[in-house]
């Protein structure tokens, strides 16, 4: 199981005899001859995180901080990460969006056994694709990611100009412990989903909220890359003032991204957006949140331009437009919209209902344990349609593969937009396609991880 779903384990029967820990995994991949190796140790451990002055939360971390230590390597490196588990609960590491070999994907019960308290486990993979990714535990992930077990995985491109400044910004939400979760006990007309959303009453960037958010330091003429990662369960509309380009999403480059001005980039749970901006005036500014969420006043990222006299950039707040990823960029060479024959075309109708166990989240009216695995062969082209019949967002994530977005609500997407997580809003019908090129057992699930835990997940298997 995914460690959190009541279902028969898809893993092989456990062996009887005691065995070396690493044999609980698929074969650990090794670097090619001469390949540079970058080694890291991530220790899963308890810690305390001061979200803002006087607000300290007990958290679970990789290496004592939330986010956990950033894994930053160069394209072509071999990444070796040793996970030490010093928590009282089993954990894993999943490399969200990265096409690692299936055995390294970190899904307990599917690709490995969870790493027990006191145990050590090693992951290894070749960092062949550049971009912004992240890692998180996949054991009881709705709880463990919520408690802080995540960090960034950044793969810098081998040949290309580096930006002057490169900032990783991981968004998340927290519930104030023992505090006044105002709104949480709101009106009786609130749905379970609305209640849940309103209980997250502290919004953070890199583990800091409000005035505790670290300012980004820049200077006139700088090219700044912002790597936005959403590790939380709410979509956030991030207002980028001035001129900017969205250069990649979910780690995948966007072909010929046009320059935009003063727009709101909405980032759903699990998604990433890389934004490039140029500092062309001696004025400070802020990057903040513009959407319907309740606690946006806590989500303000100051950008300081060295030498500025504290003067602030003039910002249009009333006439902001929403960035539309699906009318942006250009077609690229690898274009799956030209594929003639799909070996598998599957429609996943996303919904939820209340049954004896409370609220369940369904794909085609079934929960994970009732859903058959989707079967593919290497080389197959696969078309997936996500249709959201419920009243809440479902950011759908496919493990181990990049998919191309072909169609949004009947409208063909002309440019080549590759993703691993896509926001499916209520009423949306979204068609995506991918090439089955990474054999193994994989998950497809909603990245509002409570929804995944509540059933909205399905397995993808190579035959
Ligand atoms: Cu980021 Cu299966 O998850
Ligand atoms: Cu969902």
Short mmCIF file of C-alpha atoms and ligand atoms in Angstrom, two decimals:
data_model
loop_
_atom_site.label_atom_id
_atom_site.label_comp_id
_atom_site.label_asym_id
_atom_site.label_seq_id
_atom_site.Cartn_x
_atom_site.Cartn_y
_atom_site.Cartn_z
CA UNK A 1 0.00 0.00 0.00
CA UNK A 2 1.09 3.60 0.01
CA UNK A 3 1.53 3.09 3.69
CA UNK A 4 -1.68 4.90 4.45
CA UNK A 5 -4.40 3.08 2.58
CA UNK A 6 -6.28 0.11 3.83
CA UNK A 7 -5.65 -2.19 0.92
CA UNK A 8 -3.83 -5.40 0.14
CA UNK A 9 -0.13 -4.75 -0.20
CA UNK A 10 1.00 -4.83 -3.82
CA UNK A 11 4.49 -5.77 -2.68
CA UNK A 12 5.84 -9.31 -2.85
CA UNK A 13 5.38 -11.47 0.22
CA UNK A 14 7.87 -10.57 2.91
CA UNK A 15 10.85 -12.88 3.19
CA UNK A 16 11.12 -14.91 6.35
CA UNK A 17 14.78 -14.61 7.27
CA UNK A 18 16.55 -11.53 8.56
CA UNK A 19 18.32 -9.81 5.69
CA UNK A 20 20.60 -6.88 5.04
CA UNK A 21 18.53 -3.72 4.91
CA UNK A 22 19.41 -2.79 1.35
CA UNK A 23 18.00 -6.05 0.02
CA UNK A 24 14.56 -4.74 0.83
CA UNK A 25 14.96 -2.51 -2.21
CA UNK A 26 15.46 -3.06 -5.85
CA UNK A 27 19.13 -3.11 -6.83
CA UNK A 28 20.83 0.13 -5.82
CA UNK A 29 21.89 1.87 -9.06
CA UNK A 30 25.60 2.66 -9.38
CA UNK A 31 27.39 5.54 -11.12
CA UNK A 32 28.80 5.01 -14.58
CA UNK A 33 32.59 4.88 -14.83
CA UNK A 34 33.95 8.38 -14.29
CA UNK A 35 30.57 9.89 -13.41
CA UNK A 36 30.88 12.51 -10.65
CA UNK A 37 29.17 11.33 -7.45
CA UNK A 38 27.47 13.76 -5.05
CA UNK A 39 26.78 12.21 -1.67
CA UNK A 40 24.34 13.40 0.98
CA UNK A 41 23.03 12.12 4.27
CA UNK A 42 19.49 13.00 5.26
CA UNK A 43 18.61 12.18 8.84
CA UNK A 44 14.90 12.03 9.59
CA UNK A 45 14.63 13.59 13.04
CA UNK A 46 12.44 15.59 15.34
CA UNK A 47 12.99 19.29 15.67
CA UNK A 48 11.28 22.55 16.51
CA UNK A 49 10.56 25.20 13.95
CA UNK A 50 9.93 28.83 14.77
CA UNK A 51 7.43 29.85 12.09
CA UNK A 52 7.19 33.41 13.33
CA UNK A 53 8.13 35.19 16.58
CA UNK A 54 6.61 33.20 19.43
CA UNK A 55 5.07 30.54 17.20
CA UNK A 56 7.10 27.37 17.45
CA UNK A 57 5.93 24.07 16.07
CA UNK A 58 7.12 20.52 16.77
CA UNK A 59 8.17 19.20 13.36
CA UNK A 60 9.65 16.17 11.64
CA UNK A 61 12.60 17.06 9.45
CA UNK A 62 15.39 15.87 7.22
CA UNK A 63 18.53 17.17 8.96
CA UNK A 64 16.80 19.30 11.55
CA UNK A 65 15.28 22.00 9.36
CA UNK A 66 12.10 22.60 7.35
CA UNK A 67 12.58 22.53 4.43
CA UNK A 68 15.19 19.80 4.79
CA UNK A 69 18.68 20.24 3.41
CA UNK A 70 18.54 21.28 -0.23
CA UNK A 71 19.98 18.66 -2.54
CA UNK A 72 21.65 20.74 -5.24
CA UNK A 73 23.67 18.97 -7.92
CA UNK A 74 24.76 19.46 -11.52
CA UNK A 75 23.17 17.69 -14.45
CA UNK A 76 25.17 14.53 -15.15
CA UNK A 77 26.05 13.91 -11.49
CA UNK A 78 25.22 10.67 -9.77
CA UNK A 79 23.26 11.44 -6.60
CA UNK A 80 23.65 9.16 -3.61
CA UNK A 81 21.53 9.89 -0.56
CA UNK A 82 21.73 7.95 2.66
CA UNK A 83 18.57 8.19 4.72
CA UNK A 84 19.00 7.64 8.47
CA UNK A 85 15.81 7.30 10.39
CA UNK A 86 15.98 8.73 13.90
CA UNK A 87 12.23 9.21 14.18
CA UNK A 88 9.90 6.85 16.07
CA UNK A 89 7.99 6.09 12.87
CA UNK A 90 8.97 4.53 9.54
CA UNK A 91 9.80 6.95 6.68
CA UNK A 92 11.01 6.97 3.07
CA UNK A 93 12.19 9.51 0.50
CA UNK A 94 10.28 10.01 -2.73
CA UNK A 95 11.88 12.16 -5.47
CA UNK A 96 8.81 14.04 -6.61
CA UNK A 97 8.78 14.46 -10.39
CA UNK A 98 12.19 12.97 -10.97
CA UNK A 99 12.31 9.99 -13.32
CA UNK A 100 14.42 7.83 -11.05
CA UNK A 101 14.53 4.05 -11.62
CA UNK A 102 11.33 2.61 -10.13
CA UNK A 103 13.19 0.91 -7.28
CA UNK A 104 14.38 4.32 -6.06
CA UNK A 105 10.95 5.98 -6.02
CA UNK A 106 10.45 5.65 -2.29
CA UNK A 107 6.89 4.34 -2.23
CA UNK A 108 6.57 1.92 0.70
CA UNK A 109 4.89 -1.34 -0.13
CA UNK A 110 5.36 -0.72 -3.83
CA UNK A 111 9.04 -0.02 -4.48
CA UNK A 112 10.60 -0.68 -1.07
CA UNK A 113 9.78 -1.39 2.54
CA UNK A 114 9.48 1.71 4.71
CA UNK A 115 12.70 2.51 6.56
CA UNK A 116 12.11 1.60 10.20
CA UNK A 117 13.25 3.64 13.22
CA UNK A 118 16.99 3.19 13.65
CA UNK A 119 17.46 1.90 10.09
CA UNK A 120 19.53 3.34 7.26
CA UNK A 121 18.72 3.17 3.58
CA UNK A 122 20.53 4.40 0.47
CA UNK A 123 19.06 5.89 -2.68
CA UNK A 124 21.03 6.43 -5.88
CA UNK A 125 20.16 7.85 -9.27
CA UNK A 126 21.67 9.69 -12.15
CA UNK A 127 20.67 13.36 -12.35
CA UNK A 128 20.25 13.48 -16.11
CA UNK A 129 17.47 16.07 -16.24
CA UNK A 130 18.01 19.65 -15.05
CA UNK A 131 15.32 21.53 -13.16
CA UNK A 132 13.42 22.18 -9.94
CA UNK A 133 12.19 19.11 -8.12
CA UNK A 134 11.57 18.19 -4.52
CA UNK A 135 11.67 15.24 -2.21
CA UNK A 136 9.38 14.12 0.58
CA UNK A 137 8.48 11.09 2.62
CA UNK A 138 5.91 8.82 1.00
CA UNK A 139 5.10 6.89 4.16
CA UNK A 140 1.77 8.09 5.54
CA UNK A 141 2.53 11.12 3.45
CA UNK A 142 -0.54 13.18 4.31
CA UNK A 143 0.82 13.30 7.86
CA UNK A 144 4.57 13.24 7.28
CA UNK A 145 4.77 15.90 4.57
CA UNK A 146 2.47 18.02 6.70
CA UNK A 147 4.88 17.70 9.62
CA UNK A 148 7.82 18.88 7.54
CA UNK A 149 9.48 15.86 5.90
CA UNK A 150 10.35 17.52 2.59
CA UNK A 151 13.08 19.51 0.84
CA UNK A 152 14.17 20.76 -2.58
CA UNK A 153 16.04 18.78 -5.23
CA UNK A 154 17.68 21.21 -7.64
CA UNK A 155 19.58 19.98 -10.68
CA UNK A 156 21.52 22.81 -12.30
CA UNK A 157 21.97 22.59 -16.05
CA UNK A 158 25.42 21.53 -17.16
CA UNK A 159 25.90 24.10 -19.90
CA UNK A 160 24.07 27.34 -19.60
CA UNK A 161 24.48 30.73 -18.08
CA UNK A 162 23.75 30.76 -14.38
CA UNK A 163 21.47 33.47 -13.04
CA UNK A 164 23.06 36.04 -10.70
CA UNK A 165 20.75 34.98 -7.88
CA UNK A 166 18.98 31.67 -7.50
CA UNK A 167 16.37 31.34 -4.75
CA UNK A 168 14.32 28.30 -3.82
CA UNK A 169 10.96 29.24 -2.28
CA UNK A 170 8.95 26.38 -0.79
CA UNK A 171 5.37 27.17 0.15
CA UNK A 172 3.51 25.35 2.92
CA UNK A 173 0.70 25.77 5.44
CA UNK A 174 0.50 24.79 9.08
CA UNK A 175 -2.09 24.48 11.82
CA UNK A 176 -1.18 26.48 14.87
CA UNK A 177 -0.73 24.01 17.70
CA UNK A 178 -3.19 24.34 20.57
CA UNK A 179 -3.99 27.74 19.18
CA UNK A 180 -7.14 29.44 18.17
CA UNK A 181 -7.83 27.87 14.82
CA UNK A 182 -10.32 30.61 14.10
CA UNK A 183 -12.53 29.63 11.27
CA UNK A 184 -11.95 25.98 11.92
CA UNK A 185 -15.20 25.58 13.77
CA UNK A 186 -16.98 27.79 11.32
CA UNK A 187 -20.54 27.65 10.17
CA UNK A 188 -22.37 24.38 9.81
CA UNK A 189 -22.62 24.94 6.09
CA UNK A 190 -18.88 24.39 5.69
CA UNK A 191 -17.89 21.22 3.88
CA UNK A 192 -15.23 18.95 5.32
CA UNK A 193 -12.87 20.29 2.65
CA UNK A 194 -13.53 23.93 3.49
CA UNK A 195 -13.01 23.18 7.17
CA UNK A 196 -9.71 21.51 6.43
CA UNK A 197 -8.50 24.44 4.32
CA UNK A 198 -9.46 27.00 6.95
CA UNK A 199 -7.65 25.07 9.69
CA UNK A 200 -4.34 25.75 7.97
CA UNK A 201 -3.86 29.15 9.52
CA UNK A 202 -0.13 29.75 9.13
CA UNK A 203 1.34 30.11 5.65
CA UNK A 204 5.09 29.80 5.24
CA UNK A 205 7.87 30.30 2.73
CA UNK A 206 10.89 28.12 3.53
CA UNK A 207 9.42 27.46 6.97
CA UNK A 208 8.95 31.14 7.88
CA UNK A 209 5.75 33.15 8.07
CA UNK A 210 4.92 36.85 7.79
CA UNK A 211 7.65 39.21 8.90
CA UNK A 212 9.95 36.22 9.54
CA UNK A 213 10.17 35.43 5.82
CA UNK A 214 13.75 35.97 4.69
CA UNK A 215 14.18 38.87 2.27
CA UNK A 216 15.72 38.11 -1.12
CA UNK A 217 18.88 40.15 -1.65
CA UNK A 218 19.50 41.46 -5.16
CA UNK A 219 21.27 44.29 -6.94
CA UNK A 220 20.61 46.41 -9.99
CA UNK A 221 21.05 44.43 -13.20
CA UNK A 222 20.71 41.01 -11.55
CA UNK A 223 18.96 38.16 -13.27
CA UNK A 224 17.07 36.36 -10.51
CA UNK A 225 15.70 32.86 -10.68
CA UNK A 226 12.92 32.00 -8.27
CA UNK A 227 12.16 28.33 -7.86
CA UNK A 228 8.66 28.09 -6.43
CA UNK A 229 7.68 24.73 -4.98
CA UNK A 230 4.34 24.02 -3.32
CA UNK A 231 4.77 21.46 -0.53
CA UNK A 232 1.41 22.30 1.04
CA UNK A 233 -2.20 21.38 0.35
CA UNK A 234 -3.59 24.71 -0.87
CA UNK A 235 -3.05 26.35 -4.25
CA UNK A 236 -1.43 29.78 -3.89
CA UNK A 237 -1.65 32.66 -6.37
CA UNK A 238 1.73 34.36 -6.27
CA UNK A 239 1.85 37.91 -7.57
CA UNK A 240 5.08 38.70 -9.41
CA UNK A 241 5.46 42.47 -9.87
CA UNK A 242 7.27 43.98 -12.83
CA UNK A 243 8.53 42.08 -15.84
CA UNK A 244 9.27 38.38 -15.65
CA UNK A 245 9.24 35.12 -17.57
CA UNK A 246 8.07 31.70 -16.46
CA UNK A 247 10.98 29.63 -17.70
CA UNK A 248 9.93 26.20 -16.53
CA UNK A 249 7.21 24.27 -14.77
CA UNK A 250 7.63 21.00 -12.88
CA UNK A 251 11.31 21.08 -13.77
CA UNK A 252 10.62 21.07 -17.51
CA UNK A 253 11.67 24.02 -19.64
CA UNK A 254 9.06 26.06 -21.46
CA UNK A 255 9.99 26.79 -25.08
CA UNK A 256 10.36 30.50 -25.88
CA UNK A 257 8.65 31.95 -22.81
CA UNK A 258 7.41 35.49 -23.47
CA UNK A 259 8.00 38.38 -21.07
CA UNK A 260 5.00 39.00 -18.79
CA UNK A 261 4.16 41.94 -16.62
CA UNK A 262 2.52 42.03 -13.20
CA UNK A 263 0.74 38.69 -13.15
CA UNK A 264 -0.41 36.12 -10.64
CA UNK A 265 1.13 32.68 -11.03
CA UNK A 266 -0.97 30.06 -9.29
CA UNK A 267 0.93 27.10 -7.95
CA UNK A 268 -0.98 24.01 -6.89
CA UNK A 269 0.21 21.40 -4.37
CA UNK A 270 3.16 19.45 -5.79
CA UNK A 271 3.75 21.85 -8.70
CA UNK A 272 6.84 23.96 -9.42
CA UNK A 273 7.28 27.20 -11.37
CA UNK A 274 10.67 28.72 -12.18
CA UNK A 275 10.47 32.45 -12.65
CA UNK A 276 13.16 34.66 -14.04
CA UNK A 277 13.15 38.35 -13.40
CA UNK A 278 15.53 41.18 -14.08
CA UNK A 279 16.21 43.82 -11.45
CA UNK A 280 16.07 47.01 -13.50
CA UNK A 281 15.26 49.68 -10.97
CA UNK A 282 16.72 50.69 -7.63
CA UNK A 283 13.49 49.99 -5.83
CA UNK A 284 12.53 47.32 -3.34
CA UNK A 285 9.40 45.31 -3.88
CA UNK A 286 7.43 42.40 -2.50
CA UNK A 287 6.17 39.16 -3.93
CA UNK A 288 2.88 38.34 -2.30
CA UNK A 289 -0.24 36.21 -2.55
CA UNK A 290 -3.38 37.18 -4.47
CA UNK A 291 -6.12 34.60 -4.24
CA UNK A 292 -9.06 33.58 -2.04
CA UNK A 293 -6.98 32.05 0.74
CA UNK A 294 -7.58 33.37 4.21
CA UNK A 295 -4.15 34.19 5.57
CA UNK A 296 -2.44 35.88 2.63
CA UNK A 297 -1.16 38.71 4.77
CA UNK A 298 1.38 36.15 6.07
CA UNK A 299 2.69 35.40 2.60
CA UNK A 300 4.81 38.39 1.66
CA UNK A 301 8.35 37.93 0.36
CA UNK A 302 10.44 41.13 0.48
CA UNK A 303 12.88 41.68 -2.38
CA UNK A 304 15.66 44.10 -1.47
CA UNK A 305 17.71 45.83 -4.14
CA UNK A 306 21.08 46.80 -2.78
CA UNK A 307 21.56 50.55 -2.80
CA UNK A 308 17.85 51.30 -2.84
CA UNK A 309 16.75 54.07 -0.52
CA UNK A 310 13.88 51.99 0.79
CA UNK A 311 11.70 53.27 -2.00
CA UNK A 312 9.10 50.76 -3.13
CA UNK A 313 8.25 49.77 -6.69
CA UNK A 314 4.88 51.02 -7.88
CA UNK A 315 2.62 47.99 -8.15
CA UNK A 316 -0.74 47.56 -9.84
CA UNK A 317 -2.87 45.64 -7.40
CA UNK A 318 -6.34 46.03 -8.87
CA UNK A 319 -5.77 45.05 -12.47
CA UNK A 320 -3.76 41.90 -11.97
CA UNK A 321 -4.16 39.18 -14.56
CA UNK A 322 -3.73 35.48 -13.97
CA UNK A 323 -0.86 33.76 -15.71
CA UNK A 324 -2.17 31.19 -18.17
CA UNK A 325 0.39 28.42 -18.61
CA UNK A 326 -1.65 26.83 -21.37
CA UNK A 327 -1.46 29.86 -23.68
CA UNK A 328 2.23 30.41 -23.14
CA UNK A 329 5.45 29.18 -24.73
CA UNK A 330 5.77 27.43 -28.08
CA UNK A 331 5.63 23.91 -29.43
CA UNK A 332 8.88 22.02 -28.80
CA UNK A 333 10.42 19.15 -30.77
CA UNK A 334 9.13 16.41 -28.53
CA UNK A 335 5.48 16.94 -29.22
CA UNK A 336 3.09 14.18 -28.19
CA UNK A 337 0.10 15.90 -29.76
CA UNK A 338 1.18 14.29 -33.05
CA UNK A 339 0.98 10.75 -31.69
CA UNK A 340 -1.48 8.73 -33.80
CA UNK A 341 -2.03 5.71 -31.64
CA UNK A 342 -2.31 5.45 -27.89
CA UNK A 343 -1.94 1.98 -26.39
CA UNK A 344 -3.99 3.11 -23.42
CA UNK A 345 -6.61 5.84 -23.15
CA UNK A 346 -7.95 6.16 -19.64
CA UNK A 347 -10.41 8.57 -18.13
CA UNK A 348 -10.21 9.19 -14.40
CA UNK A 349 -13.35 10.85 -13.07
CA UNK A 350 -12.41 12.53 -9.79
CA UNK A 351 -15.01 12.84 -7.09
CA UNK A 352 -15.69 12.40 -3.43
CA UNK A 353 -18.50 11.08 -1.28
CA UNK A 354 -19.26 10.41 2.32
CA UNK A 355 -19.53 6.77 3.28
CA UNK A 356 -19.33 4.78 6.54
CA UNK A 357 -15.65 5.78 6.91
CA UNK A 358 -16.27 9.47 6.45
CA UNK A 359 -15.24 11.35 3.34
CA UNK A 360 -13.62 9.26 0.62
CA UNK A 361 -12.00 10.56 -2.56
CA UNK A 362 -12.61 8.50 -5.64
CA UNK A 363 -11.44 7.78 -9.16
CA UNK A 364 -14.34 6.44 -11.22
CA UNK A 365 -16.30 6.01 -7.99
CA UNK A 366 -13.67 3.69 -6.52
CA UNK A 367 -10.96 4.13 -3.92
CA UNK A 368 -7.35 2.97 -4.31
CA UNK A 369 -7.87 -0.51 -2.90
CA UNK A 370 -10.69 -1.18 -5.40
CA UNK A 371 -8.95 0.23 -8.46
CA UNK A 372 -7.09 -2.10 -10.82
CA UNK A 373 -3.57 -1.05 -11.81
CA UNK A 374 -3.28 0.61 -15.21
CA UNK A 375 -1.21 -1.71 -17.37
CA UNK A 376 1.32 -0.44 -19.91
CA UNK A 377 4.33 -1.75 -21.82
CA UNK A 378 7.60 0.05 -22.46
CA UNK A 379 7.23 2.26 -25.51
CA UNK A 380 3.47 2.65 -25.19
CA UNK A 381 1.89 6.04 -25.56
CA UNK A 382 -0.65 6.67 -22.83
CA UNK A 383 -3.43 9.22 -22.76
CA UNK A 384 -5.01 10.18 -19.44
CA UNK A 385 -8.10 12.32 -19.04
CA UNK A 386 -8.80 13.85 -15.63
CA UNK A 387 -12.36 14.95 -15.12
CA UNK A 388 -13.16 16.71 -11.87
CA UNK A 389 -16.79 16.23 -10.86
CA UNK A 390 -16.21 17.33 -7.27
CA UNK A 391 -16.28 20.78 -5.71
CA UNK A 392 -12.60 21.01 -4.79
CA UNK A 393 -9.26 21.07 -6.64
CA UNK A 394 -7.39 17.86 -7.34
CA UNK A 395 -3.73 18.42 -8.22
CA UNK A 396 -3.03 15.10 -9.95
CA UNK A 397 0.51 13.73 -9.90
CA UNK A 398 2.04 10.95 -12.00
CA UNK A 399 5.18 9.31 -10.63
CA UNK A 400 8.23 8.58 -12.77
CA UNK A 401 7.05 10.22 -16.02
CA UNK A 402 6.61 13.65 -17.56
CA UNK A 403 3.32 14.12 -19.30
CA UNK A 404 2.37 16.67 -21.94
CA UNK A 405 -0.80 18.68 -21.50
CA UNK A 406 -2.84 18.20 -24.68
CA UNK A 407 -6.21 19.70 -23.93
CA UNK A 408 -7.94 21.83 -21.30
CA UNK A 409 -11.73 21.80 -21.32
CA UNK A 410 -11.96 20.99 -25.02
CA UNK A 411 -9.33 23.51 -26.09
CA UNK A 412 -6.13 22.14 -27.58
CA UNK A 413 -2.94 23.34 -25.88
CA UNK A 414 -0.75 24.56 -28.76
CA UNK A 415 2.56 24.81 -26.93
CA UNK A 416 4.47 21.90 -25.45
CA UNK A 417 3.86 22.03 -21.71
CA UNK A 418 5.39 19.11 -19.85
CA UNK A 419 4.43 18.47 -16.24
CA UNK A 420 4.27 15.85 -13.53
CA UNK A 421 1.52 17.48 -11.45
CA UNK A 422 -1.52 19.29 -12.81
CA UNK A 423 -4.21 21.28 -11.08
CA UNK A 424 -7.64 19.92 -12.03
CA UNK A 425 -10.22 22.43 -10.85
CA UNK A 426 -13.89 21.61 -10.21
CA UNK A 427 -15.56 21.04 -13.58
CA UNK A 428 -12.26 20.73 -15.47
CA UNK A 429 -11.58 18.08 -18.06
CA UNK A 430 -7.88 17.86 -18.83
CA UNK A 431 -6.19 15.51 -21.30
CA UNK A 432 -2.50 14.64 -20.90
CA UNK A 433 -0.22 12.12 -22.61
CA UNK A 434 3.07 10.45 -21.85
CA UNK A 435 5.40 7.87 -23.26
CA UNK A 436 5.84 4.82 -21.06
CA UNK A 437 9.63 4.83 -20.87
CA UNK A 438 10.41 4.01 -17.25
CA UNK A 439 9.49 0.41 -16.39
CA UNK A 440 8.29 -0.46 -12.90
CA UNK A 441 5.43 0.13 -10.53
CA UNK A 442 4.29 3.73 -10.11
CA UNK A 443 1.58 5.77 -8.44
CA UNK A 444 -0.86 8.26 -9.87
CA UNK A 445 -2.58 10.27 -7.16
CA UNK A 446 -3.93 13.56 -5.95
CA UNK A 447 -1.30 15.73 -4.26
CA UNK A 448 -3.75 17.10 -1.75
CA UNK A 449 -2.35 14.22 0.22
CA UNK A 450 -5.41 13.87 2.42
CA UNK A 451 -7.30 13.06 -0.78
CA UNK A 452 -4.71 10.43 -1.73
CA UNK A 453 -4.98 8.95 1.77
CA UNK A 454 -8.75 9.03 1.34
CA UNK A 455 -8.58 6.89 -1.79
CA UNK A 456 -7.71 9.10 -4.77
CA UNK A 457 -4.80 7.06 -6.04
CA UNK A 458 -4.18 4.40 -8.64
CA UNK A 459 -1.24 2.23 -9.57
CA UNK A 460 0.50 2.21 -12.96
CA UNK A 461 2.28 -1.03 -13.79
CA UNK A 462 4.51 -2.15 -16.66
CA UNK A 463 3.73 -5.64 -17.90
CU1 LIG B 1 4.90 14.11 -4.26
CU2 LIG B 1 3.33 10.38 -4.68
O1 LIG B 1 4.10 12.23 -4.45
CU1 LIG B 2 -7.59 15.83 -4.55
#
